[in-house]
Amino acid sequence: MWWGGRGQSFNIAPQKAEPDMGLSGPKSVQRTGMLESRSCQLGSHLASGCLPGEQILAWAPGVRKGLEPELPGTLICTNLRVTFQPCGWQRSQETPLSSEYDFVLVNIGRLEAVSGLSRVQLLRPGSPLKFTPEEILIHGRDFRLLRVAFEAGGLEPQAFQVTMAIVRARAQSSQAQQYAGISLSKAGQSSGSRKPPVPLLETSEDWETERKKQGAGGWRVSPVNERFDVATSLPRYFWVPKRTLDSEVRRAFGHFHQGRGPRLSWHHPGGSDLLRCGGFYTASDPNKEDIRAVESMLQAGHSDIVLVDTVDELPSLTDVQLAHLKLRALCLPDSSAAEEKWLSALEGTRWLDYVRSCLRKASDISVLVTSRVRSVVLQERGDRDFNGLLSSLVQLLSAPEARTLLGFQSLVQREWVAAGHPFLTRLGVTGASEELLQQFPAEFEFSEFFLLALHDSARVPDTLTFLRDTPWERGKQSGQFNSYTQIYTAGYSQLPAGNSVNPQLSVWDWDLRYNSEQILQFHNPGYDPEHCPDSWLPRQQPNFMVPGPPSSVWLFSRGALTPLNQLCPWRDSPSLLAVSSRWLPRPAISAESLADQEWGLPSHWGACPLPPGLLLPGYLGPQIRLWRRCYLRGRPEVQKGLSAPTVSGLQDELSHLQELLRKWTPRISPEDHSEKRDPNTIVSQSR
């Protein structure tokens, strides 16, 4: 049963009469009356569990197919989602949203109606249905597939109605509109008094707490963008060097693309700082004071500065999105690719190549951050895509704390949500985090089921976390900035005065969608608890963190460090800085060779081992694998045999393997089995 909470009202839209489907005469009138009576009873039963503001548009009895066992139930279309409710299944009051049976309208990537063996119609928004469907196939953008066969025996009009309701609702919905009027909340729990499970970084107190947690003593929280008048795509608060004034920050940021100037992403315990910024706005004409402020923020108190061309050797955003579309088409159950040519088709999508490129780039940057005390600046023109990806991967490779469940969620909130990643227009991010989890299974506290839930949440916008492109848009939608006040106070105790709308929950409220047993599967049972983030590395590590050369500026591009004579592009003298040959490393062809350069040069420093906690993943050939549990989830036969995260799940997998073994083992008696291996028997048979 759908849950909607006590004391809440619900709307039921009556199923409108569709064109005559061949029913006529007194019997059809009587049958129609019986169906209407049954529909009213069923509608009243289903509506008792809608979310506030959700409206049931149509429903029809059917059987979910494609999975074992087949489940009879009801296919329901609302103004928010399409869901299949199995007979006898009750929606838990603790999980008003279900990721297993629900398809949010904007998550529907492809809709097909089937009649017989040959009639298949692809239903696009606004297209009429040419026949009464016997089956409907709903392909989700998250690679899920819902296949429902409708019951016969006078129920054809309902099958037609629910199919057309899905077509119309899908056409009328959008990621910006469908959320209006629908409020999510927990039973018996006020959103205003609920503390977010993960700091949302909406207050200066959140940023200050995180700064202290990282031990970034040379940095401070700047409120210069508190009214979003520096950059609407940036958060209200961010970290800047302690000695930099807010007036200098404002002037310096004006010389970067979209006002996204240099700011701290992560402080390494050994002393290095990882920064990110947009591209230089070369058309500007800064004065000497502005240039000095820009250089000071990029240096961040270090004498060794490395500018990283983020997009160098990486695919374009168009390439990534095209590869994702090809991958999704290939992974559909009805893919046209022949089984024997499937791997070649997978290689042709370039998806795994792009994952490999991102891992390689992140490995190189991790070496740069951990080998010397320096400022490493990630620079991308828009600073909203690959900068966030590489910064996240670098922290996963270098900081064990980021590999915990809470640490990873905080990382996503800081580097993606708060940093203004445009989720509405970017849904084809790479699966590099899953690759790290496969290569280092004991290093991560979270499991692939957590990554799967996070993957789905970006495509099922049931909270404002992934429903807007910038913090400004997100706050405006929730009413957060009506008077430039926050949803939560420092203690998250109450709503701002005068705000009658409950604040929206975040994606980190997992108990909204998953029950306690499912949430337990977010934890990796193979995680080594001895990898404690508090003891993995002291705050100072002079034995491996070595200072860089005095006043050195480097450009990291194509696997090699090239010395530069200036940080900013507005000064003349484009020639390279004349330095000793020992500071000109050879081009790197892998993360290992770059590590040899960084820890082996100059020679009088001697060779240093890799610092504790640093992971250098492999990215050659079969080391990069497809995330089958996600991308092939529409193929149940492929999901069988995958490793499970719980003891009960492992027992189920073992039973499945034992069943396959019994099927494949020849049914012969022990005597026959031993006789075939008796040399005398073989000789006698050969005669």
XYZ file of C-alpha atoms in Angstrom:
687
model
C 0.000 0.000 0.000
C 1.243 3.480 -0.754
C 1.851 5.581 2.302
C 0.949 9.224 2.494
C 0.951 10.101 6.172
C -1.815 10.965 8.548
C -4.056 13.950 8.131
C -3.054 14.520 4.494
C -5.337 14.882 1.494
C -4.901 13.186 -1.864
C -6.221 13.705 -5.365
C -7.456 11.025 -7.725
C -7.896 11.896 -11.367
C -10.756 9.881 -12.888
C -9.738 7.752 -15.820
C -11.014 9.499 -18.907
C -12.879 7.592 -21.563
C -10.700 6.789 -24.550
C -11.887 6.121 -28.123
C -14.057 3.044 -28.568
C -11.888 -0.079 -28.651
C -14.377 -2.390 -30.289
C -16.739 -2.863 -27.345
C -20.427 -2.301 -28.114
C -23.849 -3.427 -27.061
C -25.464 -4.077 -23.650
C -22.709 -6.457 -22.526
C -20.019 -3.857 -23.107
C -22.036 -1.261 -21.186
C -22.448 -3.668 -18.277
C -18.758 -4.619 -18.404
C -17.758 -0.945 -18.492
C -19.905 -0.255 -15.442
C -18.271 -3.109 -13.545
C -14.815 -1.836 -14.487
C -15.692 1.700 -13.364
C -16.903 0.358 -10.014
C -13.728 -1.686 -9.609
C -11.606 1.308 -10.631
C -13.213 3.542 -8.010
C -12.586 0.969 -5.272
C -8.997 0.377 -6.394
C -8.353 4.100 -6.775
C -9.527 4.824 -3.248
C -7.301 2.023 -1.972
C -4.207 3.242 -3.849
C -4.692 6.930 -3.133
C -4.379 6.320 0.581
C -0.641 6.046 0.040
C 0.296 8.859 -2.367
C 2.813 11.482 -1.476
C 1.426 14.935 -0.661
C 0.607 16.627 -3.958
C 0.844 13.391 -5.945
C -2.131 12.550 -8.175
C -3.057 9.164 -9.610
C -3.857 9.480 -13.320
C -4.551 5.884 -14.398
C -3.891 2.252 -13.523
C -4.338 -1.220 -14.980
C -3.875 -4.795 -13.722
C -0.874 -6.590 -15.177
C 1.987 -9.019 -14.663
C 5.607 -7.958 -14.336
C 7.660 -10.079 -16.719
C 11.325 -10.524 -17.483
C 12.233 -11.445 -13.915
C 11.690 -14.662 -12.016
C 9.152 -15.171 -10.646
C 6.592 -13.208 -12.656
C 4.551 -10.987 -10.364
C 0.865 -10.097 -10.787
C -0.052 -6.613 -9.670
C -1.110 -3.156 -10.814
C 0.665 -0.656 -13.062
C -0.011 2.870 -11.820
C 0.731 6.241 -13.402
C 0.816 9.444 -11.322
C 1.974 12.973 -12.014
C 5.319 12.038 -10.405
C 6.115 8.464 -11.359
C 5.118 5.156 -12.864
C 5.113 2.305 -10.409
C 4.227 -1.372 -10.350
C 2.550 -2.569 -7.177
C 2.646 -6.370 -6.768
C -0.403 -8.062 -5.308
C -0.124 -8.270 -1.548
C 2.867 -5.918 -1.427
C 2.677 -3.072 1.053
C 4.820 0.014 0.903
C 6.619 0.478 4.184
C 5.797 3.632 6.114
C 9.526 4.028 6.630
C 10.240 4.122 2.882
C 7.606 6.159 1.007
C 9.774 5.910 -2.108
C 10.877 2.569 -3.509
C 13.751 2.320 -5.971
C 12.729 -1.188 -6.998
C 9.206 -0.553 -8.295
C 9.154 3.202 -8.969
C 10.095 4.961 -12.215
C 10.059 8.743 -11.889
C 8.685 10.210 -15.129
C 11.891 12.042 -16.028
C 13.798 8.779 -15.535
C 11.919 7.161 -18.434
C 14.295 7.136 -21.370
C 12.264 4.959 -23.727
C 8.656 3.746 -23.791
C 7.429 0.908 -26.021
C 4.004 -0.658 -26.555
C 3.831 -4.257 -27.811
C 0.981 -6.244 -29.341
C 1.533 -9.809 -30.484
C 4.904 -10.892 -31.785
C 5.508 -8.199 -34.365
C 3.674 -4.990 -33.469
C 5.979 -2.686 -31.526
C 5.440 1.072 -31.254
C 7.953 3.502 -29.812
C 5.884 6.007 -27.846
C 7.280 9.512 -27.950
C 5.750 12.477 -26.110
C 2.640 13.531 -28.007
C 2.446 10.442 -30.215
C -0.926 8.591 -30.425
C -1.220 4.928 -29.535
C -2.184 2.961 -32.635
C -3.379 -0.243 -30.947
C -4.343 -1.710 -27.602
C -1.074 -2.861 -26.016
C -0.618 -6.343 -24.662
C 2.672 -5.354 -23.054
C 4.474 -2.141 -22.178
C 8.243 -1.776 -21.801
C 9.644 1.104 -19.754
C 13.391 1.666 -20.144
C 14.890 3.810 -17.391
C 17.788 6.191 -17.834
C 19.335 4.361 -14.881
C 19.499 1.154 -17.016
C 16.504 -0.467 -15.308
C 13.741 -2.143 -17.300
C 10.087 -2.573 -16.337
C 8.123 -4.996 -18.533
C 4.416 -5.399 -17.766
C 1.932 -7.635 -19.587
C -1.693 -6.538 -19.288
C -4.541 -8.821 -18.384
C -7.168 -9.623 -20.985
C -10.856 -10.292 -20.470
C -12.460 -6.885 -20.762
C -9.564 -4.908 -19.261
C -8.224 -3.643 -22.598
C -9.528 -0.079 -22.076
C -7.539 0.213 -18.850
C -4.381 -0.958 -20.602
C -4.941 1.685 -23.256
C -5.684 4.377 -20.675
C -2.667 3.776 -18.456
C -0.345 3.673 -21.478
C -1.668 6.972 -22.824
C -1.538 8.462 -19.322
C 2.168 7.665 -19.157
C 2.731 9.243 -22.578
C 0.867 12.423 -21.594
C 2.404 12.688 -18.132
C 5.869 12.189 -19.548
C 5.272 14.922 -22.114
C 3.976 17.366 -19.522
C 6.647 16.674 -16.934
C 10.087 18.175 -16.739
C 12.797 18.111 -14.149
C 11.989 21.705 -13.289
C 8.191 21.358 -13.088
C 7.310 17.904 -11.840
C 8.619 18.538 -8.359
C 6.269 21.483 -7.766
C 3.610 20.708 -5.213
C 5.119 17.382 -4.132
C 6.634 17.368 -0.664
C 8.622 14.515 0.804
C 8.750 13.896 4.524
C 9.099 11.126 7.047
C 6.261 9.798 9.135
C 6.060 11.462 12.511
C 9.152 13.552 11.843
C 9.297 17.274 11.200
C 11.717 18.295 8.489
C 12.419 21.530 10.328
C 13.839 19.724 13.362
C 15.694 17.084 11.374
C 19.449 17.396 11.264
C 20.867 16.441 7.861
C 22.811 13.154 8.024
C 25.569 14.820 5.992
C 26.521 18.514 6.384
C 24.957 20.342 3.444
C 27.546 23.160 3.532
C 24.848 25.813 3.516
C 26.254 27.682 6.522
C 29.624 29.139 7.378
C 29.662 26.876 10.436
C 29.572 23.814 8.170
C 32.554 25.074 6.195
C 34.500 26.000 9.316
C 33.922 22.557 10.807
C 35.143 20.897 7.625
C 38.179 23.193 7.474
C 39.216 22.247 10.995
C 38.612 18.599 10.192
C 41.091 18.814 7.322
C 43.616 20.729 9.412
C 43.824 23.561 6.861
C 45.352 26.132 9.213
C 46.424 28.480 6.425
C 42.886 28.885 5.118
C 39.695 30.618 6.228
C 35.996 30.630 5.307
C 35.131 33.579 3.072
C 31.557 34.987 2.998
C 32.282 37.137 -0.062
C 29.682 35.246 -2.144
C 27.030 35.211 0.560
C 24.569 37.066 -1.701
C 25.716 35.225 -4.856
C 26.956 38.482 -6.350
C 30.415 37.060 -7.158
C 29.235 33.872 -8.919
C 25.787 32.240 -8.854
C 27.330 28.836 -9.614
C 29.571 28.925 -6.526
C 28.466 28.198 -2.948
C 27.834 31.041 -0.539
C 30.996 30.190 1.354
C 34.340 28.689 0.357
C 37.954 28.532 1.525
C 40.541 31.163 0.617
C 44.083 31.834 1.945
C 43.953 33.309 5.433
C 45.943 36.404 4.526
C 43.781 37.264 1.496
C 41.180 39.959 2.083
C 37.614 39.551 0.801
C 38.048 42.651 -1.321
C 41.037 41.000 -2.996
C 39.047 37.794 -3.474
C 36.260 39.703 -5.201
C 38.662 41.458 -7.569
C 40.662 38.309 -8.309
C 37.597 36.174 -9.075
C 36.486 38.697 -11.672
C 39.392 37.645 -13.890
C 38.280 33.993 -14.124
C 35.636 32.397 -16.303
C 32.149 32.777 -14.747
C 33.772 34.303 -11.670
C 35.042 30.908 -10.472
C 38.411 31.868 -9.008
C 40.935 29.679 -7.142
C 39.769 28.172 -3.854
C 40.739 25.194 -1.728
C 39.274 21.773 -2.454
C 41.352 19.671 -0.080
C 44.289 20.091 2.280
C 46.675 17.141 2.378
C 47.846 16.253 5.909
C 51.429 16.445 4.714
C 51.098 20.115 3.792
C 50.086 20.239 0.118
C 46.925 21.988 -1.043
C 44.632 20.960 -3.895
C 42.872 23.935 -5.493
C 40.368 24.270 -8.322
C 39.386 27.227 -10.501
C 37.967 28.216 -13.868
C 39.958 29.331 -16.848
C 41.648 32.728 -16.971
C 39.443 35.438 -18.450
C 42.093 36.697 -20.822
C 39.909 39.518 -22.155
C 40.052 41.276 -18.795
C 42.615 43.951 -18.050
C 43.737 43.520 -14.441
C 45.961 46.020 -12.728
C 49.071 45.106 -10.792
C 47.171 44.727 -7.526
C 44.680 42.314 -9.130
C 47.483 40.236 -10.650
C 49.238 40.128 -7.314
C 46.017 38.934 -5.636
C 45.498 36.212 -8.270
C 49.067 34.963 -7.892
C 48.823 35.006 -4.115
C 45.672 32.883 -4.176
C 47.171 30.396 -6.629
C 50.385 30.067 -4.626
C 48.473 29.631 -1.355
C 51.641 30.221 0.643
C 53.726 27.647 -1.262
C 56.907 28.180 -3.256
C 56.150 25.251 -5.573
C 53.024 25.679 -7.752
C 51.710 23.239 -10.353
C 48.975 24.280 -12.791
C 47.117 21.219 -14.098
C 45.366 21.449 -17.451
C 42.377 19.359 -16.404
C 40.884 18.646 -19.815
C 44.236 17.748 -21.363
C 44.117 14.135 -22.652
C 40.524 13.752 -21.448
C 37.432 13.411 -23.649
C 35.114 16.328 -24.212
C 31.743 16.490 -22.468
C 30.066 15.731 -25.789
C 32.220 12.631 -26.187
C 31.303 11.417 -22.690
C 27.581 11.933 -23.227
C 27.701 10.230 -26.630
C 29.570 7.273 -25.148
C 26.958 7.017 -22.394
C 24.141 6.936 -24.958
C 25.910 4.200 -26.921
C 26.523 2.226 -23.738
C 22.876 2.457 -22.703
C 21.714 1.295 -26.140
C 24.169 -1.606 -26.028
C 23.072 -2.726 -22.560
C 19.359 -2.886 -23.412
C 17.903 -6.400 -23.416
C 16.848 -5.988 -27.055
C 20.224 -4.690 -28.202
C 20.943 -5.407 -31.863
C 24.555 -6.351 -31.127
C 25.270 -10.048 -31.652
C 26.395 -11.942 -28.572
C 29.739 -12.889 -30.086
C 30.399 -9.251 -31.042
C 29.159 -7.680 -27.823
C 32.613 -7.020 -26.349
C 33.743 -5.392 -29.578
C 30.646 -3.206 -29.496
C 31.417 -2.295 -25.888
C 34.912 -1.249 -26.900
C 33.398 0.814 -29.695
C 31.426 2.928 -27.219
C 34.761 4.278 -25.826
C 33.208 4.294 -22.333
C 35.919 2.189 -20.708
C 38.597 4.204 -22.522
C 37.241 7.372 -20.962
C 37.172 5.778 -17.499
C 40.778 4.719 -18.041
C 41.811 8.261 -19.016
C 40.215 9.746 -15.909
C 41.879 7.231 -13.598
C 45.258 7.810 -15.170
C 44.941 11.581 -14.847
C 43.800 11.319 -11.233
C 46.712 8.997 -10.410
C 49.198 11.496 -11.797
C 47.665 14.359 -9.819
C 47.694 12.239 -6.647
C 51.428 11.763 -7.078
C 51.889 15.512 -7.506
C 49.928 16.241 -4.332
C 51.626 13.647 -2.124
C 55.229 13.826 -3.331
C 56.084 17.428 -2.396
C 54.692 20.253 -0.294
C 53.141 22.383 -3.017
C 50.035 24.025 -4.412
C 48.356 21.926 -7.113
C 45.719 23.866 -9.055
C 43.109 22.097 -11.200
C 42.115 24.459 -13.984
C 39.137 23.856 -16.269
C 37.404 26.578 -18.245
C 34.007 26.056 -16.613
C 35.312 24.446 -13.390
C 32.104 22.436 -13.036
C 32.763 19.049 -14.610
C 36.191 17.415 -14.836
C 37.583 19.518 -11.995
C 35.017 17.980 -9.662
C 35.654 14.490 -11.015
C 39.450 14.655 -10.725
C 39.369 16.384 -7.339
C 37.098 13.620 -6.017
C 39.246 10.830 -7.447
C 42.431 12.386 -6.082
C 40.941 12.489 -2.598
C 39.727 8.897 -2.895
C 43.225 7.812 -3.928
C 45.071 9.877 -1.328
C 42.818 10.136 1.742
C 41.446 7.028 3.511
C 38.891 9.254 5.228
C 37.255 9.928 1.852
C 36.762 6.169 1.443
C 34.470 5.910 4.463
C 30.724 6.100 3.971
C 30.357 9.474 5.675
C 33.550 10.826 4.131
C 32.501 9.931 0.598
C 29.057 11.492 1.009
C 30.675 14.667 2.351
C 33.050 14.616 -0.609
C 30.182 14.441 -3.125
C 28.298 17.191 -1.314
C 31.340 19.489 -1.340
C 32.920 18.819 -4.751
C 29.732 18.285 -6.766
C 26.604 19.680 -5.124
C 28.013 22.749 -3.367
C 30.512 23.382 -6.180
C 27.684 23.853 -8.677
C 27.894 20.806 -10.939
C 25.028 21.143 -13.501
C 23.211 17.908 -12.727
C 20.236 18.724 -14.940
C 22.369 18.717 -18.071
C 25.117 16.268 -17.095
C 23.994 12.711 -16.479
C 26.796 10.748 -18.138
C 29.504 10.857 -15.466
C 32.059 8.068 -15.572
C 32.080 5.073 -13.261
C 35.621 5.632 -12.009
C 34.629 5.289 -8.336
C 33.318 1.794 -9.028
C 36.637 0.905 -10.699
C 38.527 1.885 -7.539
C 36.143 -0.200 -5.456
C 36.805 -3.234 -7.645
C 40.581 -2.844 -7.566
C 40.842 -2.064 -3.828
C 37.914 -3.902 -2.189
C 39.288 -3.653 1.380
C 40.007 0.087 1.225
C 36.424 1.384 0.975
C 33.807 1.312 3.700
C 30.933 1.676 1.224
C 29.790 -1.016 -1.204
C 28.803 -0.950 -4.840
C 25.166 -0.987 -3.702
C 25.727 2.441 -2.200
C 27.260 3.626 -5.476
C 24.267 2.159 -7.288
C 21.872 4.051 -5.011
C 23.832 7.261 -5.583
C 23.843 6.622 -9.341
C 20.066 6.209 -9.337
C 19.491 9.280 -7.170
C 21.121 11.523 -9.777
C 18.563 10.281 -12.312
C 15.556 10.164 -9.992
C 15.231 13.758 -8.736
C 13.106 13.191 -5.648
C 15.086 15.775 -3.658
C 16.567 19.168 -4.514
C 20.127 17.857 -4.183
C 20.372 16.818 -7.833
C 17.368 18.775 -9.093
C 19.138 22.066 -9.804
C 22.361 23.153 -11.484
C 23.661 25.628 -8.907
C 23.410 26.287 -5.158
C 21.638 29.567 -5.980
C 18.907 27.771 -7.978
C 18.593 25.102 -5.306
C 18.210 27.628 -2.535
C 15.764 29.742 -4.532
C 13.535 26.724 -5.214
C 13.369 25.818 -1.535
C 12.721 29.409 -0.469
C 16.071 29.532 1.244
C 17.055 32.957 -0.030
C 13.801 34.897 0.250
C 15.507 37.101 2.820
C 19.036 35.734 2.418
C 18.524 33.397 5.360
C 19.280 29.693 5.538
C 16.918 26.757 5.820
C 18.828 25.444 8.813
C 20.239 27.393 11.709
C 23.625 26.467 13.103
C 21.964 23.771 15.176
C 19.400 22.808 12.508
C 16.698 23.420 15.071
C 13.954 25.318 13.272
C 12.818 27.026 10.089
C 13.403 30.705 9.481
C 10.577 32.880 10.715
C 7.789 33.435 8.220
C 8.576 30.398 6.086
C 5.570 28.087 5.965
C 7.099 25.613 3.525
C 8.968 22.629 4.924
C 12.590 22.525 3.745
C 13.301 19.804 1.216
C 15.159 16.717 2.321
C 18.518 15.885 0.793
C 19.607 12.851 -1.153
C 21.503 11.692 1.934
C 18.209 10.890 3.689
C 18.484 7.315 2.494
C 15.826 6.060 4.900
C 13.295 7.865 2.709
C 13.809 5.238 -0.003
C 15.466 2.256 1.667
C 14.678 0.218 4.740
C 17.233 -0.542 7.433
C 18.172 -3.905 5.897
C 18.898 -2.298 2.537
C 20.918 0.497 4.128
C 23.079 -2.117 5.835
C 24.075 -3.269 2.351
C 25.657 0.138 1.787
C 28.515 -1.056 4.001
C 31.333 -3.110 2.526
C 31.818 -6.275 4.635
C 35.385 -6.572 3.330
C 36.416 -3.139 4.590
C 39.412 -3.222 6.918
C 38.467 -1.176 10.020
C 42.154 -0.719 10.820
C 42.295 1.822 7.989
C 41.324 4.510 10.461
C 41.359 8.031 8.997
C 42.590 9.480 12.313
C 45.736 7.374 12.431
C 46.648 6.854 8.794
C 48.984 9.837 8.568
C 50.332 12.412 11.025
C 49.713 16.059 10.292
C 53.385 16.528 9.404
C 55.325 13.977 7.355
C 58.755 15.432 6.567
C 60.117 12.000 5.778
C 58.260 11.851 2.474
C 56.801 15.333 1.926
C 59.758 17.293 0.582
C 59.845 20.986 -0.338
C 59.904 22.040 -3.954
C 62.499 24.286 -5.603
C 62.332 27.957 -4.668
C 59.675 30.010 -6.489
C 58.986 27.360 -9.124
C 55.931 27.369 -11.396
C 55.038 24.277 -13.390
C 52.486 23.277 -15.987
C 51.450 19.621 -15.831
C 50.338 18.508 -19.271
C 50.495 15.189 -21.135
C 52.121 13.411 -18.234
C 55.064 15.788 -17.814
C 55.979 18.892 -15.808
C 57.031 21.911 -17.833
C 58.519 24.957 -16.031
C 56.793 28.313 -16.555
C 58.056 31.794 -15.928
C 54.724 33.214 -14.767
C 51.409 32.217 -13.299
C 49.070 34.641 -15.044
C 48.558 35.045 -18.810
C 48.261 38.845 -18.744
C 52.005 39.524 -18.467
C 54.360 39.477 -21.433
C 57.463 37.275 -21.838
C 55.940 33.954 -22.895
C 59.348 32.223 -22.909
C 59.988 29.338 -20.535
C 61.916 29.863 -17.338
C 65.552 28.868 -17.639
C 66.158 26.278 -14.928
C 68.553 23.481 -14.226
C 68.073 20.322 -16.264
C 67.411 18.339 -13.100
C 64.060 20.161 -12.876
C 63.014 19.052 -16.362
C 61.507 15.589 -15.899
C 61.035 13.245 -18.799
C 57.487 12.687 -20.132
C 55.588 10.221 -17.995
C 53.815 7.256 -19.534
C 52.168 5.970 -16.378
C 51.462 6.863 -12.757
C 54.379 4.676 -11.691
C 56.865 6.498 -13.918
C 55.639 9.868 -12.684
C 56.037 8.597 -9.132
C 59.631 7.644 -9.951
C 60.196 11.170 -11.189
C 58.645 12.835 -8.181
C 60.267 10.687 -5.506
C 63.516 10.069 -7.368
C 64.426 13.650 -8.375
C 66.675 15.301 -7.548
C 69.173 12.546 -6.856
C 70.504 13.964 -3.567
C 67.033 13.515 -2.025
C 67.213 9.802 -2.620
C 64.352 7.410 -3.385
C 61.298 7.609 -1.142
C 58.587 4.939 -0.794
C 54.961 5.677 -1.578
C 53.287 7.489 1.312
C 50.874 5.457 3.441
C 47.271 5.639 2.340
C 48.020 6.387 -1.318
C 46.413 4.092 -3.904
C 47.712 3.900 -7.472
C 45.135 1.979 -9.554
C 45.857 -0.043 -12.636
C 44.196 0.986 -15.873
C 45.570 -1.374 -18.502
C 43.419 -3.793 -20.509
C 41.223 -6.017 -18.313
C 41.954 -3.942 -15.200
C 39.116 -1.640 -16.311
C 35.859 -3.560 -16.236
C 32.226 -2.752 -16.954
C 30.000 -2.111 -13.951
C 27.678 -5.010 -14.676
C 25.437 -4.629 -11.655
C 24.470 -1.163 -12.850
C 24.726 -1.101 -16.633
C 23.361 -4.625 -17.196
C 20.620 -4.487 -14.584
C 18.014 -4.849 -17.337
C 19.414 -8.330 -18.068
C 18.551 -10.548 -15.089
C 20.518 -13.482 -16.474
C 23.712 -11.441 -16.264
C 23.073 -10.407 -12.662
C 23.123 -13.991 -11.435
C 26.443 -14.991 -9.969
C 27.574 -11.496 -9.014
C 29.088 -11.181 -5.571
C 26.707 -10.177 -2.792
C 27.493 -7.842 0.117
C 25.861 -9.814 2.930
C 26.186 -13.302 4.371
C 22.627 -14.161 3.336
C 23.336 -12.824 -0.129
C 26.477 -14.939 -0.394
C 24.443 -17.976 0.659
C 21.958 -17.247 -2.119
C 24.777 -16.923 -4.638
C 26.281 -20.194 -3.400
C 22.949 -21.962 -3.786
C 22.682 -20.610 -7.319
C 26.155 -21.869 -8.217
C 25.427 -25.289 -6.693
C 22.239 -25.474 -8.738
C 24.168 -24.668 -11.924
C 26.770 -27.276 -11.004
C 24.088 -29.939 -10.628
C 22.625 -29.028 -14.019
C 25.979 -29.136 -15.784
C 27.303 -32.315 -14.102
C 26.675 -35.463 -16.250
C 24.117 -37.744 -14.667
C 26.122 -40.981 -14.466
C 26.498 -43.504 -11.702
C 29.734 -43.732 -9.690
C 30.403 -47.112 -11.255
C 30.140 -45.703 -14.765
C 32.254 -42.744 -13.721
C 35.065 -44.972 -12.396
C 34.754 -47.383 -15.303
C 35.451 -44.640 -17.795
C 38.699 -43.932 -15.972
C 39.825 -47.589 -15.769
C 42.650 -48.146 -18.282
C 41.665 -51.797 -18.740
C 38.143 -50.809 -19.594
C 39.370 -48.261 -22.085
C 41.621 -50.850 -23.755
C 38.855 -53.446 -23.916
C 36.453 -50.923 -25.382
C 38.983 -49.911 -28.009
C 39.151 -53.506 -29.225
